[in-house]
Amino acid sequence: MTAPTQSMGNPSSEGWFGDFGGRFVPEPLMPACLELEAAFTDAWADPAFHAEFESVLSSFGGRPTPVSECLRLSEELGIRLLLKREDLAHTGSHKINNVIGQALLTKRMGKTKMIAETGAGQHGVASATAAALLGLECTVYMGEVDTKRQALNVFRMELLGAKVHPVTSGSRTLKDAVNEAMRTWVAEVDDTHYCLGSVMGPHPFPWMVREFQSILGREARGQCEKILGDVPDYVVACVGGGSNAAGIFSGFANSRAQLIGVEALGGAAIASGIPGVLHGMMSQLLQDEAGQINEAHSISAGLDYPGIGPEHAHLAATGRATYATAGDDEVLDALQRLSRTEGIIPALEPAHALAWIINEAGRAIPTGSTVLLNMSGRGDKDVAQVREILQAKGLYQ
Amino acid sequence: MTAPTQSMGNPSSEGWFGDFGGRFVPEPLMPACLELEAAFTDAWADPAFHAEFESVLSSFGGRPTPVSECLRLSEELGIRLLLKREDLAHTGSHKINNVIGQALLTKRMGKTKMIAETGAGQHGVASATAAALLGLECTVYMGEVDTKRQALNVFRMELLGAKVHPVTSGSRTLKDAVNEAMRTWVAEVDDTHYCLGSVMGPHPFPWMVREFQSILGREARGQCEKILGDVPDYVVACVGGGSNAAGIFSGFANSRAQLIGVEALGGAAIASGIPGVLHGMMSQLLQDEAGQINEAHSISAGLDYPGIGPEHAHLAATGRATYATAGDDEVLDALQRLSRTEGIIPALEPAHALAWIINEAGRAIPTGSTVLLNMSGRGDKDVAQVREILQAKGLYQ
Amino acid sequence: MSRPHLETHLRAKVASGGKLLVPYLMAGQSDDWLDTVQALAEAGADAIEIGLPFSDPIMDGPVIQQAAVVALERGTTPESALRELATLDLDIPLVVMTYYNLIFRAGHDRFAGRLAEVGVSGCILPDLSLEEMDDWGRAASAAGVDTVLLVAPSTSVERAQMICDRSRGFLYAVGRMGVTGERAEISHQVAEVVEKVKPLTTLPVCVGVGVSNPAQAAQVTGLADGAVVGSALVRRLLEGAGPEGAASFIASLRHAIDQRG
Amino acid sequence: MSRPHLETHLRAKVASGGKLLVPYLMAGQSDDWLDTVQALAEAGADAIEIGLPFSDPIMDGPVIQQAAVVALERGTTPESALRELATLDLDIPLVVMTYYNLIFRAGHDRFAGRLAEVGVSGCILPDLSLEEMDDWGRAASAAGVDTVLLVAPSTSVERAQMICDRSRGFLYAVGRMGVTGERAEISHQVAEVVEKVKPLTTLPVCVGVGVSNPAQAAQVTGLADGAVVGSALVRRLLEGAGPEGAASFIASLRHAIDQRG
Ligand SMILES: Cc1ncc(COP(=O)(O)O)c(C=O)c1O
Ligand SMILES: Cc1ncc(COP(=O)(O)O)c(C=O)c1O
């Protein structure tokens, strides 16, 4: 079942993708990482687990999501633009794929609790959802700053039966929520699984989360071949931690498609080019001279992460994928443009990928190219923020 | 293609379902109603139109939506509860089915503009979406009171390129938005289609909208037979204008399934039992002694309509379907309960149908029954309101 | 209360070479609305349309909607309006204009009977289409009440013929696509719709919707048999013109129409 | 600056029947932090752990996190801290405790060399796992710096053996599952983890994480060779205890430990 992603390669036995990855966690957590690796390896080799995973994703999660062709925007850009519609998945983004996988694994490991970190709340809501479905206890760690900015998502998680734990350490945002979740995991590892939200953290998370997300790449590959009779020339995805990108790239890595990851300009770990260790992994990080981690800053909460999944650092190093950036203003423009031309309001995260495509159509992307964009989530979560920004700029009253 | 819904019967040539329906519109609109009837009849007999409709709904709209089985809640209630997941359709509810149909028909009629009414904004957002996709101009009429209550949905529609026209007449809510849309249609009928949002209004709307929504009933019938090996004992849907209920009922009308429509207690047109004429149709209406129309009042904007589609009045009269009501408090409880047990936050509208099921499980619904609930939309649009209400009741801080 | 009958009265006026002026006002829109009716009759109206306020008037523009809101807030009901009309002593016919639900709710026979009782000899129900009018039509005829039907610019000739055949009192030619309300210009659609219906009927043809001032009234009656004037009058009344103001406005229209004739 | 070497010093103390007391404080957490180090040494510490503040300390509880925030806000960098440490004149060894990224960023050899230069003979990096420590381990050995490894209650015996084999200086036995911080009770896990590792190593075994007061220090040193005391001291310093307050707290621990011994 994992065959289509083999071409992106599994990590080494210690969890390395080339020079990136590994397992940099305090000793109390090492046994949990090893246990998880064994449990996932076993589950992922078990057709019954795949069957259950795929069945929950289809009967509950809304898979497969369609690939939509953008007729009007394609014409304007002179390319053929397709969207993989993860915005139509339950809870509004690709995040559901990963949490269903991890929640099923939690049960399989005989654990009864799940903890998760969240920034703006997408992964938190998804985790709370999966936990509710499977009857697991769930606590979500969320920076106090974010609990205030995203009070409605806090309420959503609580509606879903999860506890939301405001994190008051450090910058009180996503990075600190990860720290706090890890600290809690140290203390409660016996009955608790840490459901990490992206292809980051210590081995086996980057690998496991990619595998859980690979379903979207597999689907998209088949759908593109049906629509285009071929793979697309470009596969483009936004990159925060990198899970949606890893998922879609995995479906095309062994093809001629060019893989492009787009980071937020203010959270561009790959562009910063400085390797380091954070949250249990060796990867590229935003950091200062001394090695203190910098906060990321962008319009999009889901891309506000100072690191990036280690496999992306590796794909960048080997050249198999290319990483670009998009700034806040062009992202806002892209969001508005797709809404108007195609009737799809994208989340701010995939609007980064779209902004790059709009910029490069007819330049780096030759006219006539076929381009697949991973529409990783819907914009409903962002409209209040976008409205405020446009109002502040005098572009909307 | 329409065969599966024949059992609910097509209306008479003048648009009557038994004693309800018809075409009560000013003469300037009659030619438009006749033109629309002809155009729809022609399109609906054309396999190419069906193919296009179904292809847009699947590649863009996210169809088919799954049927999910509620494992935990079923156990608590002693029944087998299935959900038809219209919450996973693009824009978050079944409304997309109808607007795609009408937008395609608008193009087929050679018109370039669409107008629509909206209450809370669901149908407005869906209409703006379909218009953006097909490059139609779109104006949405929305009561001024609602534009203020639902400022974010106004912004969504505008993002999608629609104009939102605040309606300042009458009670400045949905009923007046319909009036205003009809008035505008009178003036602009040459190049403009009125995309009505439910199975209401003058013939052919109640019939046409049911047919466009029948896709969900057809899907659900097949899915239930796969899951249950049979039709469910009960098919339950909320009823505002009645489009989601009509859509799902149409898939089961010719079966032994009991059909239950649930109205909001404060907008229960069928329960009021007084026939009358509003918005171009003869149906059951909330009205006073003299025949002045009363406003509906419930927690759910989508059910705040003083009338009901004429076919429902007919189904109630013949006894093929039964209509019940649910009050605000039990609806809030139902919304919270499904969120917690199944990881699905329902919209307030289908939470009415769920509230009825929860109340009647083990009573009107015998233990062990199979029940299909049409989950007509997702609760994201409602969480801010639900939070405020729970806060006001001291049930959430 | 034994007022002239609508169709008889209007046909006679037209036969004598006269042009018709039919003002509209909303029942109950002010304390002195009955005085206004009286004043309009004296100022030269050939018949008067009395709006019965309805909560959801889909054929009306903002001015008449506003008058309906005012009237409803003042507690006006169809019955209260009719009861008050019964007290008037007029030598021209009255026509009620309202929406179908009020009549359906009251009951066809009962309502038609009440109209006849209070001396109203005509009725306009813009949302009661040709297709749906049979029941009401029967009740109205039985009570001797004329049901005035509308023809619109969008109506086909075939359909216009059927409407002309069923209309009583006069034929209401909708002067443009749109709801009631004043306009700066008379639409080119007036001539078209009048040309369409003239060959189809011997009924007086009155143009309504959009006739706003003396010049327009004169222009319209140059094409058709008469003009219905609604929003322009209702607006003045909402602004406090009172019976005299209304009368002097209608007199100015009367003058303009008759000058031209 | 030519201070005793970590492992040599601790083994000698243990061999002579003594129990080890290792206080922890955060470099740069106050103006007088160097005076505090000096005072701790005089109050009876056998070695001192110096925290180098890191932005993301995942093994630390709120108190030590807070000290890191204060130290970073005061502009403390690894280099500034080491430079200041170099000025001290002490007769006990110093151990640096920090997170791996600071070292990786500086470069293994460079950092190990700097530690040696400033007279730090040990290093604890809680997030550098056994699996990932080879490169650093080589650099540290080459510079003569001991790398103290952690064993946790969750560590299997097989794994504990490997850790014991690689640890230098002492073995840090994590006294319970959880992050640094004071606790009302000593966990039952302390005895378990000490029993697990004692047969595996001749290194001194010090218990850390959760040792909060004299009684607990005495209790823990009844089981193991020594106690590491972090949050309880750091909290007092954050509350303004100053060098004397710190010294008297550590003296009270020393006293309790030695009484029991
Ligand atoms: C819609 C959406 N896309 C992308 C991301 C970024 O995560 P990742 O890079 O792991 O896909 C997020 C994170 O919240 C998201 O919500
Ligand atoms: C989710 C949802 N369900 C139901 C309704 C009610 O409409 P209908 O009765 O036409 O299905 C609405 C209307 O906005 C809605 O948004």
Coordinates of N, CA and C and ligand atoms in Angstrom, one line a residue, chain A residues 86-87 92-95 118-123 174 197-200 209 213 237-246 300-304 308 312 346-350 374-378 381-382, ligand 1:
Chain A
E86 N -8.8 19.6 -0.8 CA -8.8 19.2 0.6 C -9.7 20.1 1.4
D87 N -10.0 21.3 0.9 CA -11.0 22.1 1.6 C -12.3 21.5 1.8
G92 N -12.5 20.8 7.2 CA -12.1 21.9 6.3 C -10.6 21.9 5.9
S93 N -9.9 20.8 6.1 CA -8.5 20.8 5.6 C -8.0 19.4 5.6
H94 N -6.8 19.2 5.0 CA -6.2 17.9 5.0 C -5.8 17.4 6.4
K95 N -5.9 18.2 7.4 CA -5.5 17.8 8.7 C -6.2 16.6 9.2
T118 N -1.8 23.1 18.9 CA -2.4 23.8 17.7 C -2.0 25.3 17.7
G119 N -2.0 25.8 16.5 CA -1.7 27.2 16.4 C -3.0 28.0 16.3
A120 N -3.5 28.1 15.1 CA -4.8 28.8 14.9 C -5.9 27.9 15.3
G121 N -5.7 26.6 15.3 CA -6.8 25.8 15.8 C -7.2 24.7 14.8
Q122 N -6.7 24.7 13.6 CA -7.1 23.7 12.6 C -6.8 22.3 13.1
H123 N -5.5 22.1 13.5 CA -5.1 20.7 13.9 C -5.8 20.4 15.2
L174 N 2.3 28.9 18.8 CA 2.4 27.5 18.3 C 3.6 26.8 18.8
G197 N 0.8 17.5 14.6 CA 0.0 17.9 13.5 C 0.6 18.1 12.2
S198 N 1.9 17.8 12.1 CA 2.6 18.0 10.8 C 3.7 17.0 10.6
V199 N 4.4 17.1 9.5 CA 5.5 16.1 9.3 C 6.8 16.7 10.0
M200 N 6.7 16.8 11.3 CA 7.8 17.4 12.1 C 7.9 16.6 13.3
V209 N 3.3 10.9 9.6 CA 2.4 11.9 9.2 C 2.4 12.0 7.6
Q213 N -0.8 11.3 5.2 CA -1.2 12.3 4.3 C -1.0 11.8 2.8
A237 N 2.4 23.3 -3.4 CA 1.7 23.2 -2.1 C 2.3 24.2 -1.2
C238 N 1.5 24.7 -0.2 CA 2.1 25.6 0.8 C 2.8 24.7 1.8
V239 N 3.7 25.3 2.6 CA 4.5 24.6 3.5 C 4.6 25.3 4.9
G240 N 3.9 24.7 5.9 CA 4.1 25.3 7.2 C 5.0 24.3 7.9
G241 N 4.5 23.2 8.5 CA 5.3 22.1 8.9 C 5.6 21.3 7.7
G242 N 4.7 21.2 6.8 CA 4.9 20.6 5.5 C 4.1 19.3 5.3
S243 N 3.0 19.1 6.0 CA 2.3 17.8 5.9 C 1.4 17.8 4.6
N244 N 0.8 18.9 4.2 CA 0.0 18.8 3.0 C 0.9 18.7 1.8
A245 N 2.0 19.4 1.9 CA 3.0 19.3 0.8 C 3.6 17.9 0.7
A246 N 3.9 17.3 1.8 CA 4.5 16.0 1.8 C 3.5 15.0 1.2
S300 N -0.7 34.1 7.9 CA -1.4 32.8 8.0 C -0.8 32.1 9.2
A301 N -1.8 31.8 10.1 CA -1.4 31.2 11.4 C -0.8 29.8 11.1
G302 N -1.3 29.1 10.1 CA -0.9 27.7 9.8 C 0.5 27.6 9.2
L303 N 1.0 28.8 8.8 CA 2.4 28.8 8.3 C 3.4 29.4 9.2
D304 N 2.9 29.9 10.4 CA 3.7 30.6 11.4 C 4.5 29.6 12.2
I308 N 10.5 23.5 9.7 CA 9.9 22.8 8.6 C 10.2 21.3 8.7
H312 N 11.4 17.8 4.0 CA 11.4 19.0 3.1 C 12.8 19.6 3.0
P346 N -10.1 30.2 -0.7 CA -9.1 29.3 -0.1 C -8.7 29.8 1.3
A347 N -8.2 28.9 2.1 CA -7.5 29.3 3.3 C -6.3 30.1 3.0
L348 N -5.8 30.9 3.9 CA -4.7 31.7 3.7 C -3.4 30.9 3.3
E349 N -3.4 29.7 3.9 CA -2.2 28.8 3.7 C -2.1 28.5 2.2
P350 N -3.0 27.8 1.6 CA -2.9 27.5 0.2 C -2.9 28.7 -0.7
N374 N -2.4 22.1 -4.4 CA -3.1 21.4 -3.3 C -3.8 22.5 -2.5
M375 N -5.2 22.4 -2.6 CA -6.0 23.4 -1.9 C -6.2 22.8 -0.5
S376 N -5.2 23.1 0.3 CA -5.2 22.3 1.6 C -6.3 22.6 2.6
G377 N -7.0 23.8 2.4 CA -8.0 24.0 3.3 C -8.9 25.2 2.9
R378 N -10.1 25.3 3.5 CA -11.0 26.3 3.1 C -10.8 27.6 3.9
K381 N -12.3 29.8 7.9 CA -11.6 30.2 9.2 C -10.9 31.5 9.1
D382 N -10.7 32.0 7.9 CA -9.8 33.2 7.7 C -10.6 34.5 7.3
Ligands
LIG1 C1 -5.3 24.8 5.5 C2 -3.9 24.5 6.0 N1 -3.0 24.4 5.1 C3 -1.7 24.2 5.5 C4 -1.3 24.2 6.8 C5 0.1 24.1 7.1 O1 0.4 22.8 7.6 P1 1.2 21.8 6.8 O2 2.4 22.5 6.2 O3 1.6 20.7 7.8 O4 0.4 21.3 5.7 C6 -2.3 24.4 7.8 C7 -2.0 24.4 9.2 O5 -2.8 24.7 10.1 C8 -3.7 24.6 7.3 O6 -4.6 24.7 8.2

